[in-house]
Amino acid sequence: MTFKRLSISVSFAVFVLYGGLILSLFYFYDGALFFETLRSARTLFSIRLSLFTATVSTVIAVVVAIPSAYALSRFRFFGRQLIDTILELPMIVSPVALGAVVLVFFNTPAGALLQDHGVRFVFTIYGIFLAQFITTLGIAIRLIKAAMDEIPVRYEEVAKTLGASPARAFLTVTLPLCKRGIIASSILTWAKALGEFGATITIAGSMAMKTETIPVAIFMRLASADIEGTVVLVLILIGIGLGILYGVRLLTGKALPV
Amino acid sequence: MPRIELKNITGKVLNDVSLTVEDNEVLALVGPNGAGKTTLLNVIAGLTDYRGEVLFDGKSMDRVPPHKRGVGYLFQDLALFPHKSVAGNIAYGLKVRGYSRETIDARVSELTEALHIGKLKDRLPYNLSGGEKQRVAIARAIAPFQKILLLDEPTANLDTQTAKYFRSELSVLLRRLEITTVFVIHDLLGAEEMADRIAIIHRGSIEQVATPKDVFFHPETHVVSEFIGMPNILDCDECTVLSTGLVEVLSGNMRVVLPYEGNTIRKLAISPHDIYISDTKPPGPALNRYTGTITEIIPLRAVVRVKVTVDGTGLLAELSRETFDEMKLAVGSAVHIIVKLRRLRYFEV
């Protein structure tokens, strides 16, 4: 077997693995139940809550990520390595642990003060925002930084010699040039936020019709041995996720004509 | 426009560089790769850190950020904004400086006409040829009424013929705009065509700043002499007009014929690689052809310099190593030499 054939075979094996797993869901698929579950108030609430929280936390994460990614991409400053390393925290530490860290923080005097006089995060929708934000921020910065690294600093230098302030050069040259990259990063961040489970259930809990996102709902159905219900929710989540990723492929597939 | 003064600039590859560029002057920075030419442009534009002083019209620029220096810069890689059209690229500097729509439109039209890119206004950069990109980048650098213009290898992306034409066109434009210009170029011929003065830079230090003729006829250091190719300088004892546009120069016992109007030539410079050596008598008329004896052989890395004495005048010729080996030349050999007529440089009274 040639190396080319071997590598193609492995990639097909990967496809069979995931495809097979998804296909196995249909063993427990019940058409009538699917639509019944889909139309139930609890499921619709979960879908709406998931879409809404993922969107809000993605917007916040991207707004924070853009300037941070820019700094990490363009400047060499004290503490840069440290920040770069800490961004990997959400990727190497389990989301449950991150959620636990947040919960512990809210039990310290500073955290309690914030909860009492600011926003109440624990067991509220704000807890979902926070959970999704802290677990996706690192990846959002990484992805946007990669998009910015692709844009040569030269364009900003040109803009500056033409009279643009550094901020103006960033807004009129770098940002439009990495627009596609930022949109693609945002969509991936959104997909990650949509599937977030560990930190969400730890901080916001799993109250039906209050803090039950789709992943949490899947866990709850499974915990009560409701296989068919689980299958329905998983299919919904897969449907949304694959749709979004296909969108990303379409966006990034077309290279910017340079 | 402004006079640029650089005082004791040190940093990166630069080593205590002091240089003055006069009002409206076009100065060429010439030197080998890695000499610090581009770094010096970056210092003037404020794009790199440095020690020393940069003054425009006596005003210190050291704390002035690049966007407030008023320096147009044509980068070697051009870096046209890929997301903006030709007109958008040219208008960019005017827009960020807050010029009115009318001024912007008028200026874009003026420059696109002057640089013959009027028909390309709506095109995106990826749709342009190398020469067109070059023109757009120059128009963009000049557009926001810059006082100083820096050009890094302005003809590097063009073929030889286009480059020559473009240099003369650019020369006219720069003089018309009365803009103080510093440009980097690696070949001396190009520098000569455009510059009022040439600064030769080597390993981060300025070796000589002088008019193109002075650089050629009075190289001040060995480095300059090496860089311009160690020309043979002949003193002219007599200059006789042969016919309209053709003169014969007598230097010692050597007679050289060259195209020239008048009879005021005082010195001639002949580059060693413009002197051909042959071990057999070349066919054709005996114009600028001599016989001589090899008096010295100086082997260099890729080439060999051969000193030939013709009627008491020593001439240095340069051959590739292969040619030298093929011809089996040795000190004392008699050879025929041909001086290329086209490339003779002269120095007048």
Coordinates of N, CA and C in Angstrom, one line a residue, chain B residues 291-295 307-315:
Chain B
T291 N 46.7 47.6 -28.6 CA 47.4 46.4 -28.2 C 48.3 46.8 -27.0
G292 N 48.4 45.9 -26.1 CA 49.2 46.2 -24.9 C 49.8 44.9 -24.3
T293 N 50.4 45.1 -23.1 CA 51.1 44.0 -22.5 C 50.5 43.9 -21.1
I294 N 50.3 42.7 -20.6 CA 49.8 42.4 -19.3 C 50.9 42.7 -18.3
T295 N 50.6 43.6 -17.3 CA 51.7 43.9 -16.3 C 51.3 43.3 -14.9
K307 N 45.8 44.0 -15.4 CA 46.3 45.3 -15.7 C 47.1 45.2 -17.0
V308 N 46.6 46.0 -18.0 CA 47.3 46.0 -19.3 C 47.9 47.4 -19.6
T309 N 49.1 47.5 -20.0 CA 49.7 48.8 -20.3 C 49.7 49.0 -21.8
V310 N 49.0 50.1 -22.2 CA 48.9 50.5 -23.6 C 49.6 51.8 -23.8
D311 N 50.7 51.8 -24.6 CA 51.4 53.1 -24.8 C 51.7 53.8 -23.5
G312 N 52.1 53.1 -22.5 CA 52.5 53.8 -21.3 C 51.3 54.1 -20.3
T313 N 50.0 53.9 -20.8 CA 48.9 54.1 -20.0 C 48.4 52.7 -19.4
G314 N 48.2 52.7 -18.1 CA 47.8 51.4 -17.5 C 46.3 51.4 -17.5
L315 N 45.7 50.3 -18.0 CA 44.2 50.1 -18.0 C 43.9 48.8 -17.2

